[in-house]
mmCIF file of N, CA, C and O in Angstrom:
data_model
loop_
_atom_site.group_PDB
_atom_site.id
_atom_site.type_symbol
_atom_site.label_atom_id
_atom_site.label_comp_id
_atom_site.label_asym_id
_atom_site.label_seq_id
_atom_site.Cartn_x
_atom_site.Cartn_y
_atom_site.Cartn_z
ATOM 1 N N UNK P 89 93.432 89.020 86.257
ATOM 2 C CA UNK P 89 92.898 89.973 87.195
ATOM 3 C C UNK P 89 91.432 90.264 86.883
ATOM 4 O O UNK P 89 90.605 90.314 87.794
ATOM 5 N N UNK P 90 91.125 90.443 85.689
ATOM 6 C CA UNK P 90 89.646 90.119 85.373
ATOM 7 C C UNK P 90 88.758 89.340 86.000
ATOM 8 O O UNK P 90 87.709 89.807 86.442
ATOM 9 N N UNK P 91 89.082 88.072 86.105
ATOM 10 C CA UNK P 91 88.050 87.074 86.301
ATOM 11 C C UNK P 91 87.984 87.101 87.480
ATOM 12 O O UNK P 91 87.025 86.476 87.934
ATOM 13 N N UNK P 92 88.962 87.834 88.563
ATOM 14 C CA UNK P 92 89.433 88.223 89.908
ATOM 15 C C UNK P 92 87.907 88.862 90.295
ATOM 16 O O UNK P 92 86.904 88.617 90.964
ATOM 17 N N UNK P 93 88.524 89.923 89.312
ATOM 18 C CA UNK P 93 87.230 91.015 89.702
ATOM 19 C C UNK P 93 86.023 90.815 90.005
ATOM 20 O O UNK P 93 85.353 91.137 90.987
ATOM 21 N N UNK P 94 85.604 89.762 88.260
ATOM 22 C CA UNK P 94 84.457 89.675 87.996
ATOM 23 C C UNK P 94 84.117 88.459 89.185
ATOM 24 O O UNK P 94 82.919 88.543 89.455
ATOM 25 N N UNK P 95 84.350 88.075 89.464
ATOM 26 C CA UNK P 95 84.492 87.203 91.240
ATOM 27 C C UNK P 95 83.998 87.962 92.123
ATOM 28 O O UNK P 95 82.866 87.794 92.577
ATOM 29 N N UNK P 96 84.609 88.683 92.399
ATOM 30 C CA UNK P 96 84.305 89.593 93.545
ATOM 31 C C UNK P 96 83.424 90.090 93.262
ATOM 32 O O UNK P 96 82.589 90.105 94.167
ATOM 33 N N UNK P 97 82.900 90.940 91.662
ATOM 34 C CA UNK P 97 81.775 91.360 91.829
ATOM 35 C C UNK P 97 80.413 90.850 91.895
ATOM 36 O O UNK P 97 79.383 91.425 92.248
ATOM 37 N N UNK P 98 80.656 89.345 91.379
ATOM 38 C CA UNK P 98 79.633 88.828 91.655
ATOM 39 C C UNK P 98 78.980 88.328 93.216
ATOM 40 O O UNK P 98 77.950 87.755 93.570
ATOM 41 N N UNK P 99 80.032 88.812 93.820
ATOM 42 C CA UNK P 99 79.921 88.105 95.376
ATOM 43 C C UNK P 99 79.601 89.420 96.124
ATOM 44 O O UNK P 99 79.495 89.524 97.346
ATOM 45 N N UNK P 100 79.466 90.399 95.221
ATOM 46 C CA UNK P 100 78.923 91.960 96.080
ATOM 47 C C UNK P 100 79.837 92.844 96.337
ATOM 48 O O UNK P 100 79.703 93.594 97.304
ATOM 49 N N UNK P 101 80.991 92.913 95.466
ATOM 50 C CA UNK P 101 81.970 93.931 96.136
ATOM 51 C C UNK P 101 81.540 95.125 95.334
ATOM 52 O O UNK P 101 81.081 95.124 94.192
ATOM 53 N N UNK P 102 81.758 96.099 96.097
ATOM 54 C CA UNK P 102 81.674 97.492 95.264
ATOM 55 C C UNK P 102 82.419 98.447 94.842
ATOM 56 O O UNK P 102 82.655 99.498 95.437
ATOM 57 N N UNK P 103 82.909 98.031 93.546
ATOM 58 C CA UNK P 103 83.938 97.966 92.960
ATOM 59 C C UNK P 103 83.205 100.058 92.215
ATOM 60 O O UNK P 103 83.994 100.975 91.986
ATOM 61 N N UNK P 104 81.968 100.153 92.076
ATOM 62 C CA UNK P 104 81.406 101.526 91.430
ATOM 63 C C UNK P 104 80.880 101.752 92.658
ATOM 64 O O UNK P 104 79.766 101.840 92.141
ATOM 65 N N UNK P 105 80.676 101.908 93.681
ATOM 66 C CA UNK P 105 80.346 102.729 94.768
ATOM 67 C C UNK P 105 80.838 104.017 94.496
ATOM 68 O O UNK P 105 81.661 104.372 93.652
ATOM 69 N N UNK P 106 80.056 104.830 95.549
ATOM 70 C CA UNK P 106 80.704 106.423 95.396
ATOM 71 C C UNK P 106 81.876 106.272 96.639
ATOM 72 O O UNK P 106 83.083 106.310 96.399
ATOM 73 N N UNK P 107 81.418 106.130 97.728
ATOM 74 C CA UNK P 107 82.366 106.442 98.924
ATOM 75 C C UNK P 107 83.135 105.503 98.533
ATOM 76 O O UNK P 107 82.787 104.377 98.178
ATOM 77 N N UNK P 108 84.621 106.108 98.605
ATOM 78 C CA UNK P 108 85.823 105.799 98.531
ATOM 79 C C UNK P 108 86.160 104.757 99.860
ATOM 80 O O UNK P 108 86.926 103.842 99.560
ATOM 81 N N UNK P 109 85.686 104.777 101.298
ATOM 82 C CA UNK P 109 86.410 103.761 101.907
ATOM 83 C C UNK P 109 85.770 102.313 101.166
ATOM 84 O O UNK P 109 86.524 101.358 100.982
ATOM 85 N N UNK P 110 84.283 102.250 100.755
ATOM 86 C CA UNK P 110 84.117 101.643 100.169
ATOM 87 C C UNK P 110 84.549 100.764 99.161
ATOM 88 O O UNK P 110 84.253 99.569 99.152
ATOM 89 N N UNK P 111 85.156 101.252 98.417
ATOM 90 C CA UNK P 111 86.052 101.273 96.723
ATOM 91 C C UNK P 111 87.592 100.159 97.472
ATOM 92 O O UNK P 111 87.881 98.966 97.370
ATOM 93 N N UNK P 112 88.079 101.067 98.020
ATOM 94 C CA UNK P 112 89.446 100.207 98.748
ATOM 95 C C UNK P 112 89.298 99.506 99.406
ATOM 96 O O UNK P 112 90.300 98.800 99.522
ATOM 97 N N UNK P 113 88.263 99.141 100.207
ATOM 98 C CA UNK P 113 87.845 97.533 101.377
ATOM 99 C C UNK P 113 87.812 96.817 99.781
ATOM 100 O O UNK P 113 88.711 95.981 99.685
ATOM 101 N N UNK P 114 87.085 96.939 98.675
ATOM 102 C CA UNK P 114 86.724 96.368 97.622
ATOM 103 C C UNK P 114 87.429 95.924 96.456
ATOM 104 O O UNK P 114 87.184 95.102 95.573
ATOM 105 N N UNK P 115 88.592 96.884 96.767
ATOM 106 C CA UNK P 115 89.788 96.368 95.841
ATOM 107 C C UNK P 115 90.210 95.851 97.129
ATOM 108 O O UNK P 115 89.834 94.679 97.160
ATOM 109 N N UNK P 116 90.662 96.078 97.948
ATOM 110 C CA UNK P 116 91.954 95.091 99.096
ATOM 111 C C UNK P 116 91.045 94.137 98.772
ATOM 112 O O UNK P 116 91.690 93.678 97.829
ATOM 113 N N UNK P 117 90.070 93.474 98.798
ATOM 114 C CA UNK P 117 89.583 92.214 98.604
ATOM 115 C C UNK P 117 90.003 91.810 97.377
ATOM 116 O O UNK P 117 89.734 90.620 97.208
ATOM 117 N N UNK P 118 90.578 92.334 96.410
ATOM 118 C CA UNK P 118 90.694 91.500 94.919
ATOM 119 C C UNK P 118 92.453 91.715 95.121
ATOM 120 O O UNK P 118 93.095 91.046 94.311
ATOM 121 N N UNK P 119 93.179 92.439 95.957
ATOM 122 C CA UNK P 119 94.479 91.724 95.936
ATOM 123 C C UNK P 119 94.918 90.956 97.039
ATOM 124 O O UNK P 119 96.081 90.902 97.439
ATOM 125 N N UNK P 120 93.855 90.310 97.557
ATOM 126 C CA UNK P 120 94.446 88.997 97.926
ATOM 127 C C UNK P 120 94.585 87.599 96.598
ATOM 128 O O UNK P 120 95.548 86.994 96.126
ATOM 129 N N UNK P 121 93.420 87.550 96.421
ATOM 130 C CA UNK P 121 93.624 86.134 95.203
ATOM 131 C C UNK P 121 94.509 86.787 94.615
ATOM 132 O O UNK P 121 95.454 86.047 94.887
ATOM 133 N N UNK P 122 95.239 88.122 93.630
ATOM 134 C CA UNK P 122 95.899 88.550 92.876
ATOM 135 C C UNK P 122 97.420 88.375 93.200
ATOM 136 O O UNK P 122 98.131 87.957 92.286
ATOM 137 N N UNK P 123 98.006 88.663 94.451
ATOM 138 C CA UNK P 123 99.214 88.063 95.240
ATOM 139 C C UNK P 123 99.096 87.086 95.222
ATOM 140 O O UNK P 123 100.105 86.499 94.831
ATOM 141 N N UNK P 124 97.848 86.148 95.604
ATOM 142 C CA UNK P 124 98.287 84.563 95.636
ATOM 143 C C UNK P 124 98.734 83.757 94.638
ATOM 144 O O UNK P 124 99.497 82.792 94.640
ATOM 145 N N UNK P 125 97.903 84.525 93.469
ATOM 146 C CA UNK P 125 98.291 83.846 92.407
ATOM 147 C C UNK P 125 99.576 84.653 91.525
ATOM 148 O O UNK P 125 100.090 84.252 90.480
ATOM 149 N N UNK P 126 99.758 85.329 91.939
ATOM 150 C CA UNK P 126 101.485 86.142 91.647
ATOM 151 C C UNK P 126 102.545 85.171 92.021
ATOM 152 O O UNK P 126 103.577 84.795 91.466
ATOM 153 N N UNK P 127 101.818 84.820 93.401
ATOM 154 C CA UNK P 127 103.034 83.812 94.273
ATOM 155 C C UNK P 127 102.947 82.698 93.723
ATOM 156 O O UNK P 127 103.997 82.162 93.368
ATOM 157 N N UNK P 128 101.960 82.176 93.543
ATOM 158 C CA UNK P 128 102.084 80.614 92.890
ATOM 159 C C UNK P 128 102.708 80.329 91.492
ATOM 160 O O UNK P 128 103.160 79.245 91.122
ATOM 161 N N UNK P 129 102.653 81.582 90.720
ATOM 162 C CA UNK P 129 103.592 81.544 89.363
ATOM 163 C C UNK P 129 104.930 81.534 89.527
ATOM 164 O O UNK P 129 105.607 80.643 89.014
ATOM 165 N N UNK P 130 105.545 82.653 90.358
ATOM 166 C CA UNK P 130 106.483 82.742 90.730
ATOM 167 C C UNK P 130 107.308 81.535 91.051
ATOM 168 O O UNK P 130 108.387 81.320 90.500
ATOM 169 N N UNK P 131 106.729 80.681 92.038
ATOM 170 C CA UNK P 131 107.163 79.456 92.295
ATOM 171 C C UNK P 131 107.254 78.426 91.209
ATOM 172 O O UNK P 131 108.241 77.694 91.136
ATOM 173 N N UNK P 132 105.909 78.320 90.070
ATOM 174 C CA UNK P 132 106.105 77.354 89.105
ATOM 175 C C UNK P 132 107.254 77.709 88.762
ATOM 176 O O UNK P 132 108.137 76.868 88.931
ATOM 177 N N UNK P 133 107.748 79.395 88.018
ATOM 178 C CA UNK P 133 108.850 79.724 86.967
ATOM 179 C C UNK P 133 110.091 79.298 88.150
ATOM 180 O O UNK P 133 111.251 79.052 87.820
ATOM 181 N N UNK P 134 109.635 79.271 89.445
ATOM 182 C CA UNK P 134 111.343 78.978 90.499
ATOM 183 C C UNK P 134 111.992 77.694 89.847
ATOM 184 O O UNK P 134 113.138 77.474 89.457
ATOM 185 N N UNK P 135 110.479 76.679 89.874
ATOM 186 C CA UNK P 135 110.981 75.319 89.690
ATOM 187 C C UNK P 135 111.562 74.782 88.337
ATOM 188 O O UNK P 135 112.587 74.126 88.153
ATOM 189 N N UNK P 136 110.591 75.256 87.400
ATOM 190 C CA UNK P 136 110.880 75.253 85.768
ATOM 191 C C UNK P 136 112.675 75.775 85.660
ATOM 192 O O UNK P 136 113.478 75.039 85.085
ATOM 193 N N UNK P 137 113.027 76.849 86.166
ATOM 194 C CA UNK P 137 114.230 77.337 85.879
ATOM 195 C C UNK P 137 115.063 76.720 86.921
ATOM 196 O O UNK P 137 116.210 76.976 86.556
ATOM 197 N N UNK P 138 115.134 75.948 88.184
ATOM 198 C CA UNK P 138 116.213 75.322 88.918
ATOM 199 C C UNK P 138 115.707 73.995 87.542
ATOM 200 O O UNK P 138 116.370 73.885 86.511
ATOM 201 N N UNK P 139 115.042 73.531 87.697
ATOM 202 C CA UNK P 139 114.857 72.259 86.584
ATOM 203 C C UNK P 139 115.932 72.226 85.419
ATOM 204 O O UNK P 139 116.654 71.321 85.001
ATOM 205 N N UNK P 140 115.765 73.577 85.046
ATOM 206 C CA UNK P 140 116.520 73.047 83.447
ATOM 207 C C UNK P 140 117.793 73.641 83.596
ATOM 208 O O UNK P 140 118.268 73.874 82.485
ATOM 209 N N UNK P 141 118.819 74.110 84.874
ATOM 210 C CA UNK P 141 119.870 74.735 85.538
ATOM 211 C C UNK P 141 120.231 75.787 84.874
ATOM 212 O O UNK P 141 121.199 75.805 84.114
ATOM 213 N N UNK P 142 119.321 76.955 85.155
ATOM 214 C CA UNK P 142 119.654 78.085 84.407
ATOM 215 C C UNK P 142 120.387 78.709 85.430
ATOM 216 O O UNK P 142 120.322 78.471 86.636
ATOM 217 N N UNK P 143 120.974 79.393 84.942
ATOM 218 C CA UNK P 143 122.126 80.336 84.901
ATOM 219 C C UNK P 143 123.063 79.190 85.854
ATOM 220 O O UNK P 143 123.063 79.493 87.048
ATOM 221 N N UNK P 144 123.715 78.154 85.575
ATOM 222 C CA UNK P 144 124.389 77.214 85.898
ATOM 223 C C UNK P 144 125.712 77.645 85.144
ATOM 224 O O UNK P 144 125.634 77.905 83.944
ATOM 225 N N UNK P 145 127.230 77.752 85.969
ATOM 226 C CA UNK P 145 128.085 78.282 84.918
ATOM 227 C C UNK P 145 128.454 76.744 84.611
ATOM 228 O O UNK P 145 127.983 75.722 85.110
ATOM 229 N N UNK P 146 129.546 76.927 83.530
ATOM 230 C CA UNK P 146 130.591 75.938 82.906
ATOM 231 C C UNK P 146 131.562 75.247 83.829
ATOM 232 O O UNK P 146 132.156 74.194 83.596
ATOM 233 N N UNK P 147 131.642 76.074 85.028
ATOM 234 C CA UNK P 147 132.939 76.459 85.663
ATOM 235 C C UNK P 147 132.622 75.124 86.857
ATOM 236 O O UNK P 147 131.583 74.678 86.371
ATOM 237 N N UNK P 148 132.859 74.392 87.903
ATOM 238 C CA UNK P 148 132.799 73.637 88.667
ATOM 239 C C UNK P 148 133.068 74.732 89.994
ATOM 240 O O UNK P 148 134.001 75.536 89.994
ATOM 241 N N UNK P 149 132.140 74.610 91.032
ATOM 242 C CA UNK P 149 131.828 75.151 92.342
ATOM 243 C C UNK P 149 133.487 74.863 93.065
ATOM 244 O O UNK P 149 134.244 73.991 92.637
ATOM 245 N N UNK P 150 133.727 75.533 93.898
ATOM 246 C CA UNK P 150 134.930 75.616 94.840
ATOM 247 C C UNK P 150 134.348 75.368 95.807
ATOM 248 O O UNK P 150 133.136 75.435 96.012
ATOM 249 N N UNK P 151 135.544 74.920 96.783
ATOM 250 C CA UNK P 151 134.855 75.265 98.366
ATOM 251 C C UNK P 151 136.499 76.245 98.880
ATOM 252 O O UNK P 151 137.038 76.062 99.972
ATOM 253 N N UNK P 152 136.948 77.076 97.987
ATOM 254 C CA UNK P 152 138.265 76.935 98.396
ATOM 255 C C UNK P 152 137.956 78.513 99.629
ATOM 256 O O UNK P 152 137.700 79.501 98.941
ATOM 257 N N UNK P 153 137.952 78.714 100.584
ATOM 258 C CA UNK P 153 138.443 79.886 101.584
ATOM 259 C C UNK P 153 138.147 80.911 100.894
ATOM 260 O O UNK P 153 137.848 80.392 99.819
ATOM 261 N N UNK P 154 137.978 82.407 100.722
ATOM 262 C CA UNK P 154 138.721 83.677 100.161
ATOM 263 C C UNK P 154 139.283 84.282 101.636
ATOM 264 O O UNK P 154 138.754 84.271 102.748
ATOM 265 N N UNK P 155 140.465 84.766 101.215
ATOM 266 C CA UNK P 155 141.311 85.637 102.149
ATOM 267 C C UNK P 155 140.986 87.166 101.390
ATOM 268 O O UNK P 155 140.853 87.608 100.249
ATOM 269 N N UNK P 156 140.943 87.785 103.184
ATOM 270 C CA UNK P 156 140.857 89.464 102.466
ATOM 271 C C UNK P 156 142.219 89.982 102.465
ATOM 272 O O UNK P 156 143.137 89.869 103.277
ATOM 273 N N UNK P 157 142.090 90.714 101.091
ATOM 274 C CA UNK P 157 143.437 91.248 100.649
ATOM 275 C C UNK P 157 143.296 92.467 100.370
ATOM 276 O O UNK P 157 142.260 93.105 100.187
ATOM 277 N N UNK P 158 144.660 92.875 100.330
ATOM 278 C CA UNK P 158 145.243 94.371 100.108
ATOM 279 C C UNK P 158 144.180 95.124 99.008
ATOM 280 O O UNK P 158 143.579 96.170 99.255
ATOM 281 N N UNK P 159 144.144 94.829 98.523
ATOM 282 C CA UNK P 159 142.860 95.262 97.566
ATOM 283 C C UNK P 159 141.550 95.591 98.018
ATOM 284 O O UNK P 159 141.010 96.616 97.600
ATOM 285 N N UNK P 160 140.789 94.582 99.095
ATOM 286 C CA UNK P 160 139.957 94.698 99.601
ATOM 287 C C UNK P 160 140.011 96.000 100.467
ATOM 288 O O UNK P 160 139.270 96.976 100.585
ATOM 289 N N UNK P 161 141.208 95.602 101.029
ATOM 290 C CA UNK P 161 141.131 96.524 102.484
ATOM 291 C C UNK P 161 141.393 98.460 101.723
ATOM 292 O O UNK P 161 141.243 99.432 102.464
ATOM 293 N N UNK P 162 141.681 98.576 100.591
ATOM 294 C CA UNK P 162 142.011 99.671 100.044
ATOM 295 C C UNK P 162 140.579 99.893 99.891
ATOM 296 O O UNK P 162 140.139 100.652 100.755
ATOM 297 N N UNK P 163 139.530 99.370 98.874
ATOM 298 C CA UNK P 163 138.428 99.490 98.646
ATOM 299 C C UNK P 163 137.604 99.715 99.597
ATOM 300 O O UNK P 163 136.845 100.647 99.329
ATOM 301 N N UNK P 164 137.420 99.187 100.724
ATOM 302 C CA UNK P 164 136.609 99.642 101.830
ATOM 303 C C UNK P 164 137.153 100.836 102.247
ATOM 304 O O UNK P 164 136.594 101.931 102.183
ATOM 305 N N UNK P 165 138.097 100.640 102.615
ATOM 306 C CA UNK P 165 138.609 102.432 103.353
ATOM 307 C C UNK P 165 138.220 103.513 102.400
ATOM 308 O O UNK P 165 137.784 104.610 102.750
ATOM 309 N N UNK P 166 138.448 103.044 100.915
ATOM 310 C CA UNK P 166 137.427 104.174 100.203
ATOM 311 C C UNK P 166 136.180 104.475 100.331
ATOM 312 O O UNK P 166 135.648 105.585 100.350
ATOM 313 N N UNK P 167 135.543 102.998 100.456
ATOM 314 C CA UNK P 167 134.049 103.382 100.464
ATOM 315 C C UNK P 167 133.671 103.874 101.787
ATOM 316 O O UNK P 167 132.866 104.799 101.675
ATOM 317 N N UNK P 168 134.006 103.547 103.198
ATOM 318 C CA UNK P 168 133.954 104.064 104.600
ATOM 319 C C UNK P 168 134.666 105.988 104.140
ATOM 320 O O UNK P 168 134.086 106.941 104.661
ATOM 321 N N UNK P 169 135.301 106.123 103.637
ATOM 322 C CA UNK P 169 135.366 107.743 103.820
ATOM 323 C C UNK P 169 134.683 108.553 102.908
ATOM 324 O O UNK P 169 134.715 109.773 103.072
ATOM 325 N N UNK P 170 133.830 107.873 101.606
ATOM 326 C CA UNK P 170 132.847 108.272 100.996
ATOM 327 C C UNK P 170 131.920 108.182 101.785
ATOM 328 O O UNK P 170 131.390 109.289 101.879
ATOM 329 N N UNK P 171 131.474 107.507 102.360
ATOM 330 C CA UNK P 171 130.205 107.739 103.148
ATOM 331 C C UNK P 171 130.348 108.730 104.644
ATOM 332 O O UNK P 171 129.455 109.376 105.193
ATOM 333 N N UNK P 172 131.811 108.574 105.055
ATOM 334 C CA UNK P 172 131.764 109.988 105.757
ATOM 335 C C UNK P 172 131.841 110.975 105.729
ATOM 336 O O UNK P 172 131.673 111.761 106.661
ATOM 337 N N UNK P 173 132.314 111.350 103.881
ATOM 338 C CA UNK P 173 132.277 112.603 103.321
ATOM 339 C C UNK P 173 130.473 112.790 102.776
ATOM 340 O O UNK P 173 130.125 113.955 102.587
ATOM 341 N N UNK P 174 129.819 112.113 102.633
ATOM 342 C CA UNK P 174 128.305 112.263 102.542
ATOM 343 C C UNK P 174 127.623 112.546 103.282
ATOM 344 O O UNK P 174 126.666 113.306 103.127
ATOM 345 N N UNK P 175 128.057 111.834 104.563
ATOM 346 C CA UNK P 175 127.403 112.496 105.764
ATOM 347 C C UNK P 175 127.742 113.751 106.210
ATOM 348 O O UNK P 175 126.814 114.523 106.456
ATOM 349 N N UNK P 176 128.669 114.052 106.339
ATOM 350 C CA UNK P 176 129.464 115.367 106.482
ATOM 351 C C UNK P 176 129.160 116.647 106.075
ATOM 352 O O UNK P 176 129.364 117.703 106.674
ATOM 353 N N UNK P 177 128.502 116.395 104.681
ATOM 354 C CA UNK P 177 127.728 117.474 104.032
ATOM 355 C C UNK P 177 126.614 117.906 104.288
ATOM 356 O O UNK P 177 125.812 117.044 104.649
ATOM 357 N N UNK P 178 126.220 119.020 104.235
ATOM 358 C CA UNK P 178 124.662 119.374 104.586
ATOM 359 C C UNK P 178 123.925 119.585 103.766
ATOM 360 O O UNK P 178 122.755 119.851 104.040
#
């Protein structure tokens, strides 16, 4: 983010101005390269970690169906009347 800066300031931003709209046109200009290059790491570490199959279990992928069950259907009806007892309250 430094060398960001020192970029921008060499290209005239006014990073010590007094007026404040000033100051923020002057930073919004230094987080663009700063996102871009957020994003472009992001993506190296995407590839590095599908590469070496992290968090890959032991276990072999299914394709088998899930059916909703009695269990399920108990659990939602809980959570649907918690949230109408939340709303309910003032």
């Amino acid at each position: 983010m430094r060398a960001v800066r020192a970029a921008q300031a060499s290209r005239g931003a006014a990073f010590e101005e007094a007026g404040l709209v000033r100051r923020l046109r002057a930073y919004g200009g230094l987080m663009v390269p700063v996102l871009v290059g957020l994003f472009r790491r992001a993506d190296c570490l995407a590839a590095a970690m599908e590469a070496r199959c992290y968090g890959a279990s032991g276990e072999p992928t299914s394709l088998v169906e899930r059916r909703f069950s009695a269990g399920d259907g108990a659990v939602l009806l809980v959570g649907v009347a918690a949230c109408v007892a939340f709303a309910l309250v003032p």
